Amino acid sequence: MATVGAVRSSKFDNEEQRIQYLENMFDMRINPIDNVDTAVIAVGSAMFGVTFLFLVVAWLKRNFRPIRAKNLPLTTALFIAGVLWFVGDIPMNGHVLLKGSFSNCKEWNIWVRVLFCFVYTTALISRCYALDRVFIQNRPTHGLIYYLPTVLLLAFVLVYSIVTEAMSSKLTIGYVKELELCSTTEGYVYVTLSLLWVNWLIIIFMMIRLRNIQSTFNEFYEFLFICAFGIAAMIKTNVVHYTHPKYPLVRGYRIAETLGDAFVINAIILIIIAYPVVMSMWQPHEYEHKWLLRLRTDGLQNMYDANMNIREDFSQSYARMNTSVNQPTKKMAHTIANPFIDMPEYALHVDQNGMATLRVPEPNSPTDESTAISRYSGHSMITVDEYEKFRHIL
């Protein structure tokens, strides 16, 4: 909302008088807060309720490997940040009367809405960076270097919030008691939106780096949709703030802002976890088997077609995770090309608790396709280096 400027002190006997005064002052039609705004809060809360149920199921089935690969702690942090972002939207978008505790415009905007909007995008950046560390940089997801970018981003957001809190309300955001509304300067709005654009540009850059991952962990298309939703939300917010700086006073614009944000926040989280959660309840064994089978074969088929040569340019492929430093033998390559045949003579089996045992196949074991699928479902074939890398992701 643009700066209201100096206004005379005025006492209103009722809300109708206040609305009439604001309409005369701003020369625009103003929609009072009513049951429609209550319905908006209810609809937004229902969106978060659905996402919360998916998260609960995901935690209950956290040992299901396709879900465990989604980094549930980070996804949960994403959800919490989104909830607080939505809570900050409620008073700042004009869905409640700015009286009592809601009159603290600076606190609601700086420490709730803007702060957790930044935290939300920072969590997405951290998710991208974790995948980049493992699949692109071939490094583990622990240690000072891994956490440093996230810590620096959060520290910057914290410093920005402290600085804007310390600045005069005339330069950032403040409460106009006489009119019972918040006044925000254009400079503060544009600086904040510019910093959010920087975060989304970082996410887009990381997404482009992840485009060549060839594995069941490939989240390029997920991040493609995530970026599409995020950029659409940013364009919406920029257009509304630029063309209608007093949008909290107009019902249509404040509804579009609040429900638009709530939809994007929840859609991004559901893009990440919804499908594996549904499959964990619908076809858990079949889906996990296909997931593990793809994990085993992705990238290696390309190597088989390339005469089993490990090329240096496969550093951006999941093939390195599957083969480690050992060049596959002809028998192994043939097994990868057709996974429904006998497995190699010796195999390292890693159970869900991380215990590794050496398995020797029984003599004269059947080789028909159905039996091979059954044996493969029960024995995930992973090399030592593969397991070490899985441990960092799963």
Short mmCIF file of C-alpha atoms in Angstrom, two decimals:
data_model
loop_
_atom_site.label_atom_id
_atom_site.label_comp_id
_atom_site.label_asym_id
_atom_site.label_seq_id
_atom_site.Cartn_x
_atom_site.Cartn_y
_atom_site.Cartn_z
CA MET A 1 0.00 0.00 0.00
CA ALA A 2 1.38 3.40 -0.91
CA THR A 3 2.18 5.91 1.78
CA VAL A 4 -0.98 7.52 3.02
CA GLY A 5 0.78 10.69 4.04
CA ALA A 6 -0.36 13.18 6.64
CA VAL A 7 -3.97 12.79 7.66
CA ARG A 8 -6.02 14.64 10.16
CA SER A 9 -7.04 12.92 13.32
CA SER A 10 -10.55 11.58 12.93
CA LYS A 11 -12.84 9.63 15.19
CA PHE A 12 -15.27 7.23 13.57
CA ASP A 13 -18.44 6.16 15.31
CA ASN A 14 -18.69 3.01 13.18
CA GLU A 15 -17.00 1.11 10.35
CA GLU A 16 -19.28 2.64 7.73
CA GLN A 17 -18.03 6.11 8.59
CA ARG A 18 -14.43 4.94 8.29
CA ILE A 19 -15.07 3.35 4.88
CA GLN A 20 -16.80 6.49 3.64
CA TYR A 21 -13.91 8.63 4.86
CA LEU A 22 -11.34 6.42 3.10
CA GLU A 23 -13.34 6.39 -0.14
CA ASN A 24 -13.43 10.18 -0.15
CA MET A 25 -9.75 10.38 0.71
CA PHE A 26 -8.48 7.89 -1.88
CA ASP A 27 -11.21 8.51 -4.47
CA MET A 28 -11.89 4.81 -4.90
CA ARG A 29 -14.47 2.20 -3.95
CA ILE A 30 -13.51 0.30 -0.80
CA ASN A 31 -14.93 -3.07 0.20
CA PRO A 32 -15.41 -3.56 3.94
CA ILE A 33 -14.27 -6.71 5.69
CA ASP A 34 -17.14 -9.21 5.81
CA ASN A 35 -17.97 -12.92 5.72
CA VAL A 36 -16.22 -13.31 2.37
CA ASP A 37 -12.91 -12.58 4.10
CA THR A 38 -13.74 -15.15 6.76
CA ALA A 39 -14.42 -17.66 3.98
CA VAL A 40 -11.05 -16.83 2.38
CA ILE A 41 -9.28 -17.62 5.66
CA ALA A 42 -11.25 -20.88 5.90
CA VAL A 43 -10.45 -21.94 2.33
CA GLY A 44 -6.76 -21.15 2.78
CA SER A 45 -6.71 -23.09 6.06
CA ALA A 46 -8.36 -26.06 4.32
CA MET A 47 -5.56 -26.08 1.72
CA PHE A 48 -2.99 -26.31 4.47
CA GLY A 49 -5.08 -28.98 6.18
CA VAL A 50 -4.88 -31.21 3.10
CA THR A 51 -1.13 -30.71 2.84
CA PHE A 52 -0.77 -31.43 6.56
CA LEU A 53 -2.55 -34.78 6.13
CA PHE A 54 -0.12 -35.72 3.34
CA LEU A 55 2.79 -34.81 5.61
CA VAL A 56 1.39 -36.90 8.46
CA VAL A 57 1.07 -39.93 6.19
CA ALA A 58 4.58 -39.29 4.84
CA TRP A 59 6.02 -39.32 8.38
CA LEU A 60 4.07 -42.46 9.27
CA LYS A 61 5.51 -44.13 6.17
CA ARG A 62 8.93 -42.46 6.41
CA ASN A 63 10.74 -45.81 5.96
CA PHE A 64 9.18 -46.17 2.50
CA ARG A 65 12.26 -45.40 0.41
CA PRO A 66 10.63 -43.21 -2.28
CA ILE A 67 9.26 -41.03 0.55
CA ARG A 68 12.52 -41.06 2.51
CA ALA A 69 14.26 -39.70 -0.59
CA LYS A 70 12.11 -36.56 -0.37
CA ASN A 71 13.97 -35.24 2.71
CA LEU A 72 11.00 -35.05 5.08
CA PRO A 73 12.61 -32.72 7.67
CA LEU A 74 13.27 -30.10 4.99
CA THR A 75 9.82 -30.58 3.46
CA THR A 76 8.28 -30.15 6.92
CA ALA A 77 10.27 -26.94 7.42
CA LEU A 78 8.90 -25.81 4.05
CA PHE A 79 5.35 -26.45 5.30
CA ILE A 80 5.85 -24.60 8.60
CA ALA A 81 7.32 -21.59 6.78
CA GLY A 82 4.35 -21.64 4.39
CA VAL A 83 1.84 -21.71 7.25
CA LEU A 84 3.45 -18.67 8.91
CA TRP A 85 3.62 -16.89 5.55
CA PHE A 86 -0.15 -17.44 5.19
CA VAL A 87 -0.78 -16.25 8.76
CA GLY A 88 1.10 -13.05 7.94
CA ASP A 89 -0.97 -12.59 4.78
CA ILE A 90 -4.25 -12.50 6.74
CA PRO A 91 -3.80 -9.10 8.45
CA MET A 92 -1.45 -7.59 5.86
CA ASN A 93 -3.84 -8.32 2.98
CA GLY A 94 -6.74 -6.75 4.86
CA HIS A 95 -8.87 -9.76 5.89
CA VAL A 96 -9.21 -8.63 9.51
CA LEU A 97 -9.68 -5.25 11.16
CA LEU A 98 -6.30 -3.85 12.16
CA LYS A 99 -7.08 -3.36 15.81
CA GLY A 100 -5.40 -4.63 18.94
CA SER A 101 -2.55 -7.03 18.18
CA PHE A 102 -3.28 -6.82 14.44
CA SER A 103 -2.31 -3.16 14.48
CA ASN A 104 1.39 -4.08 14.82
CA CYS A 105 1.99 -3.70 11.09
CA LYS A 106 5.79 -3.86 11.26
CA GLU A 107 5.87 -7.06 13.28
CA TRP A 108 3.25 -8.84 11.17
CA ASN A 109 4.84 -7.83 7.88
CA ILE A 110 8.57 -8.04 8.67
CA TRP A 111 8.72 -10.90 11.18
CA VAL A 112 5.89 -13.09 9.90
CA ARG A 113 4.94 -12.58 6.26
CA VAL A 114 8.21 -11.41 4.68
CA LEU A 115 10.55 -13.39 6.94
CA PHE A 116 8.86 -16.74 6.34
CA CYS A 117 8.36 -16.03 2.67
CA PHE A 118 12.15 -15.79 2.51
CA VAL A 119 12.54 -18.90 4.69
CA TYR A 120 10.22 -20.80 2.34
CA THR A 121 12.28 -19.97 -0.75
CA THR A 122 15.52 -20.62 1.19
CA ALA A 123 14.25 -24.13 2.00
CA LEU A 124 13.65 -24.72 -1.71
CA ILE A 125 17.19 -23.52 -2.46
CA SER A 126 18.53 -25.93 0.19
CA ARG A 127 16.62 -28.78 -1.43
CA CYS A 128 18.14 -27.96 -4.82
CA TYR A 129 21.60 -27.61 -3.31
CA ALA A 130 21.42 -31.01 -1.59
CA LEU A 131 20.73 -32.70 -4.93
CA ASP A 132 23.43 -30.62 -6.61
CA ARG A 133 25.98 -31.64 -3.96
CA VAL A 134 25.37 -35.35 -4.44
CA PHE A 135 24.62 -35.72 -8.14
CA ILE A 136 26.55 -32.84 -9.70
CA GLN A 137 29.43 -32.16 -7.32
CA ASN A 138 29.69 -35.77 -6.09
CA ARG A 139 30.03 -34.59 -2.49
CA PRO A 140 28.24 -35.58 0.74
CA THR A 141 25.35 -33.68 2.30
CA HIS A 142 27.04 -32.91 5.58
CA GLY A 143 29.82 -30.70 6.86
CA LEU A 144 30.38 -26.97 7.08
CA ILE A 145 30.56 -26.38 3.31
CA TYR A 146 27.19 -28.08 2.79
CA TYR A 147 25.34 -26.00 5.41
CA LEU A 148 27.17 -22.73 4.76
CA PRO A 149 25.03 -21.45 1.81
CA THR A 150 21.79 -22.01 3.73
CA VAL A 151 23.19 -20.39 6.86
CA LEU A 152 24.36 -17.37 4.87
CA LEU A 153 20.97 -16.96 3.19
CA LEU A 154 19.12 -17.15 6.50
CA ALA A 155 21.61 -14.78 8.11
CA PHE A 156 21.05 -12.27 5.32
CA VAL A 157 17.27 -12.49 5.75
CA LEU A 158 17.64 -12.03 9.50
CA VAL A 159 19.88 -8.98 9.05
CA TYR A 160 17.46 -7.51 6.51
CA SER A 161 14.57 -7.97 8.95
CA ILE A 162 16.52 -6.36 11.81
CA VAL A 163 17.53 -3.41 9.65
CA THR A 164 14.00 -2.77 8.39
CA GLU A 165 12.66 -3.10 11.94
CA ALA A 166 15.18 -0.51 13.14
CA MET A 167 14.37 1.93 10.34
CA SER A 168 11.71 4.59 10.73
CA SER A 169 8.18 3.52 9.87
CA LYS A 170 8.06 6.44 7.44
CA LEU A 171 10.69 4.61 5.36
CA THR A 172 9.26 1.08 5.60
CA ILE A 173 5.84 0.22 7.05
CA GLY A 174 3.79 1.65 9.87
CA TYR A 175 0.33 1.85 11.38
CA VAL A 176 -1.90 4.89 10.80
CA LYS A 177 -4.01 4.91 13.92
CA GLU A 178 -6.50 7.50 12.70
CA LEU A 179 -7.40 5.39 9.67
CA GLU A 180 -6.82 1.95 11.22
CA LEU A 181 -4.68 0.72 8.35
CA CYS A 182 -1.06 -0.03 7.45
CA SER A 183 1.01 2.34 5.35
CA THR A 184 3.87 0.90 3.29
CA THR A 185 6.40 2.85 1.26
CA GLU A 186 7.02 1.97 -2.37
CA GLY A 187 10.76 1.74 -1.76
CA TYR A 188 10.35 -0.93 0.91
CA VAL A 189 7.96 -2.92 -1.27
CA TYR A 190 10.23 -2.85 -4.32
CA VAL A 191 13.40 -3.73 -2.37
CA THR A 192 11.66 -6.68 -0.69
CA LEU A 193 10.22 -7.98 -3.96
CA SER A 194 13.61 -7.60 -5.66
CA LEU A 195 15.27 -9.76 -2.99
CA LEU A 196 12.57 -12.40 -3.43
CA TRP A 197 13.23 -12.37 -7.18
CA VAL A 198 16.91 -13.07 -6.43
CA ASN A 199 15.91 -16.16 -4.45
CA TRP A 200 13.74 -17.45 -7.28
CA LEU A 201 16.48 -16.80 -9.83
CA ILE A 202 18.82 -18.90 -7.68
CA ILE A 203 16.24 -21.71 -7.68
CA ILE A 204 15.94 -21.51 -11.48
CA PHE A 205 19.73 -21.62 -11.84
CA MET A 206 19.96 -24.68 -9.59
CA MET A 207 17.11 -26.34 -11.48
CA ILE A 208 19.00 -25.91 -14.76
CA ARG A 209 22.06 -27.55 -13.20
CA LEU A 210 19.93 -30.54 -12.18
CA ARG A 211 18.43 -31.09 -15.63
CA ASN A 212 20.85 -33.91 -16.59
CA ILE A 213 20.39 -36.14 -13.55
CA GLN A 214 19.38 -39.52 -14.93
CA SER A 215 17.88 -41.37 -12.00
CA THR A 216 14.73 -42.01 -10.05
CA PHE A 217 15.85 -39.05 -7.94
CA ASN A 218 15.56 -36.83 -11.01
CA GLU A 219 13.50 -33.89 -9.77
CA PHE A 220 14.07 -31.63 -12.75
CA TYR A 221 10.44 -31.79 -13.84
CA GLU A 222 9.27 -31.29 -10.27
CA PHE A 223 11.36 -28.16 -9.99
CA LEU A 224 10.18 -27.07 -13.42
CA PHE A 225 6.61 -26.97 -12.11
CA ILE A 226 7.77 -25.48 -8.81
CA CYS A 227 9.52 -22.65 -10.65
CA ALA A 228 6.47 -22.11 -12.86
CA PHE A 229 4.24 -21.72 -9.80
CA GLY A 230 6.77 -19.53 -8.02
CA ILE A 231 7.35 -17.19 -10.96
CA ALA A 232 3.59 -16.93 -11.56
CA ALA A 233 3.10 -15.95 -7.90
CA MET A 234 5.89 -13.37 -8.11
CA ILE A 235 4.46 -11.83 -11.29
CA LYS A 236 1.00 -11.70 -9.69
CA THR A 237 2.34 -9.97 -6.57
CA ASN A 238 4.43 -7.49 -8.55
CA VAL A 239 1.56 -6.54 -10.83
CA VAL A 240 -0.89 -6.11 -7.94
CA HIS A 241 1.53 -4.00 -5.87
CA TYR A 242 2.43 -1.83 -8.84
CA THR A 243 -1.03 -1.27 -10.33
CA HIS A 244 -3.10 -1.31 -7.12
CA PRO A 245 -0.91 -0.29 -4.16
CA LYS A 246 -4.06 -0.04 -1.96
CA TYR A 247 -5.15 -3.59 -2.86
CA PRO A 248 -6.02 -4.60 0.77
CA LEU A 249 -8.97 -2.22 0.55
CA VAL A 250 -10.41 -3.98 -2.53
CA ARG A 251 -12.01 -7.38 -1.96
CA GLY A 252 -11.09 -8.99 -5.28
CA TYR A 253 -7.41 -8.11 -5.08
CA ARG A 254 -6.91 -9.12 -1.46
CA ILE A 255 -8.65 -12.45 -2.12
CA ALA A 256 -6.47 -13.08 -5.18
CA GLU A 257 -3.31 -12.27 -3.23
CA THR A 258 -4.09 -14.45 -0.21
CA LEU A 259 -5.57 -17.49 -1.95
CA GLY A 260 -2.99 -17.23 -4.73
CA ASP A 261 -0.16 -17.42 -2.18
CA ALA A 262 -1.85 -20.26 -0.27
CA PHE A 263 -2.37 -22.26 -3.46
CA VAL A 264 1.26 -21.88 -4.58
CA ILE A 265 2.66 -22.69 -1.13
CA ASN A 266 0.69 -25.94 -0.89
CA ALA A 267 0.99 -26.91 -4.55
CA ILE A 268 4.79 -26.83 -4.34
CA ILE A 269 4.83 -29.09 -1.28
CA LEU A 270 2.34 -31.53 -2.83
CA ILE A 271 4.38 -31.65 -6.03
CA ILE A 272 7.24 -32.95 -3.88
CA ILE A 273 5.47 -35.55 -1.71
CA ALA A 274 1.95 -36.27 -3.03
CA TYR A 275 2.74 -39.00 -5.58
CA PRO A 276 5.00 -41.19 -3.41
CA VAL A 277 2.56 -40.80 -0.49
CA VAL A 278 -0.38 -41.94 -2.63
CA MET A 279 1.63 -44.84 -4.06
CA SER A 280 2.75 -45.89 -0.56
CA MET A 281 -0.93 -46.51 0.27
CA TRP A 282 -2.13 -47.79 -3.10
CA GLN A 283 0.67 -49.99 -4.51
CA PRO A 284 3.52 -49.85 -1.99
CA HIS A 285 5.40 -53.02 -2.98
CA GLU A 286 4.97 -52.65 -6.74
CA TYR A 287 5.92 -48.97 -6.72
CA GLU A 288 8.94 -49.46 -4.48
CA HIS A 289 10.11 -52.33 -6.66
CA LYS A 290 9.83 -50.24 -9.83
CA TRP A 291 11.51 -47.34 -8.04
CA LEU A 292 14.45 -49.52 -6.97
CA LEU A 293 14.66 -51.15 -10.40
CA ARG A 294 14.88 -47.78 -12.09
CA LEU A 295 17.41 -46.67 -9.50
CA ARG A 296 19.48 -49.68 -10.47
CA THR A 297 19.27 -49.29 -14.22
CA ASP A 298 19.18 -45.53 -14.89
CA GLY A 299 22.29 -44.36 -16.69
CA LEU A 300 23.78 -47.85 -16.93
CA GLN A 301 21.76 -48.65 -20.04
CA ASN A 302 23.51 -45.73 -21.76
CA MET A 303 26.86 -47.12 -20.66
CA TYR A 304 25.96 -50.56 -21.99
CA ASP A 305 25.11 -49.03 -25.37
CA ALA A 306 28.46 -47.22 -25.29
CA ASN A 307 30.38 -50.53 -25.13
CA MET A 308 30.57 -50.43 -21.34
CA ASN A 309 33.02 -47.54 -21.32
CA ILE A 310 32.86 -45.21 -18.33
CA ARG A 311 33.24 -41.74 -19.73
CA GLU A 312 34.32 -38.71 -17.78
CA ASP A 313 31.37 -36.71 -19.03
CA PHE A 314 29.11 -39.00 -17.04
CA SER A 315 29.97 -36.98 -13.95
CA GLN A 316 26.55 -35.38 -14.29
CA SER A 317 24.79 -38.72 -14.51
CA TYR A 318 23.56 -41.06 -11.85
CA ALA A 319 25.55 -43.78 -13.59
CA ARG A 320 28.57 -42.92 -11.45
CA MET A 321 26.55 -43.65 -8.34
CA ASN A 322 25.64 -47.07 -9.64
CA THR A 323 29.08 -48.09 -10.89
CA SER A 324 31.47 -46.32 -8.48
CA VAL A 325 35.02 -46.86 -9.65
CA ASN A 326 34.47 -50.38 -10.96
CA GLN A 327 33.96 -50.83 -14.66
CA PRO A 328 31.06 -53.29 -15.19
CA THR A 329 31.85 -56.70 -16.57
CA LYS A 330 30.11 -58.01 -19.66
CA LYS A 331 27.89 -60.20 -17.50
CA MET A 332 26.90 -57.25 -15.31
CA ALA A 333 26.16 -55.06 -18.31
CA HIS A 334 24.01 -57.81 -19.80
CA THR A 335 22.15 -58.11 -16.50
CA ILE A 336 21.49 -54.36 -16.47
CA ALA A 337 20.21 -54.44 -20.03
CA ASN A 338 17.82 -57.25 -19.05
CA PRO A 339 17.17 -57.17 -15.30
CA PHE A 340 14.92 -60.24 -15.39
CA ILE A 341 17.79 -62.73 -15.67
CA ASP A 342 20.17 -64.20 -13.12
CA MET A 343 22.02 -61.71 -11.00
CA PRO A 344 25.85 -61.74 -10.65
CA GLU A 345 27.37 -64.55 -8.62
CA TYR A 346 27.99 -62.47 -5.52
CA ALA A 347 26.02 -59.49 -4.37
CA LEU A 348 26.08 -57.14 -1.43
CA HIS A 349 22.65 -56.87 0.15
CA VAL A 350 21.90 -53.76 2.22
CA ASP A 351 18.79 -53.86 4.40
CA GLN A 352 16.76 -50.85 5.57
CA ASN A 353 18.84 -50.57 8.74
CA GLY A 354 22.03 -50.16 6.76
CA MET A 355 23.43 -53.64 7.52
CA ALA A 356 25.37 -55.14 4.62
CA THR A 357 25.65 -58.89 4.04
CA LEU A 358 27.26 -60.87 1.22
CA ARG A 359 24.75 -63.10 -0.54
CA VAL A 360 25.59 -66.11 -2.68
CA PRO A 361 22.73 -67.27 -4.94
CA GLU A 362 21.41 -70.77 -4.52
CA PRO A 363 22.58 -73.23 -7.17
CA ASN A 364 20.19 -73.96 -9.98
CA SER A 365 18.05 -71.00 -9.02
CA PRO A 366 15.17 -70.44 -11.45
CA THR A 367 15.69 -67.79 -14.07
CA ASP A 368 12.18 -67.19 -15.37
CA GLU A 369 11.02 -63.62 -15.37
CA SER A 370 8.47 -63.80 -12.55
CA THR A 371 10.94 -65.49 -10.18
CA ALA A 372 13.67 -63.02 -11.06
CA ILE A 373 11.36 -60.12 -10.27
CA SER A 374 10.48 -61.69 -6.94
CA ARG A 375 14.16 -62.26 -6.06
CA TYR A 376 15.07 -58.76 -7.13
CA SER A 377 12.29 -57.23 -5.04
CA GLY A 378 13.68 -58.90 -1.95
CA HIS A 379 17.36 -58.25 -2.66
CA SER A 380 18.36 -54.74 -3.65
CA MET A 381 21.67 -55.10 -5.49
CA ILE A 382 23.95 -52.24 -4.51
CA THR A 383 27.70 -51.85 -4.48
CA VAL A 384 29.53 -50.48 -1.44
CA ASP A 385 30.03 -47.05 -2.98
CA GLU A 386 26.40 -46.95 -4.10
CA TYR A 387 25.22 -47.52 -0.56
CA GLU A 388 27.51 -44.80 0.76
CA LYS A 389 25.94 -42.32 -1.63
CA PHE A 390 22.39 -43.51 -0.97
CA ARG A 391 22.99 -42.88 2.72
CA HIS A 392 23.52 -39.17 2.06
CA ILE A 393 20.25 -38.86 0.13
CA LEU A 394 17.95 -41.35 1.83
#
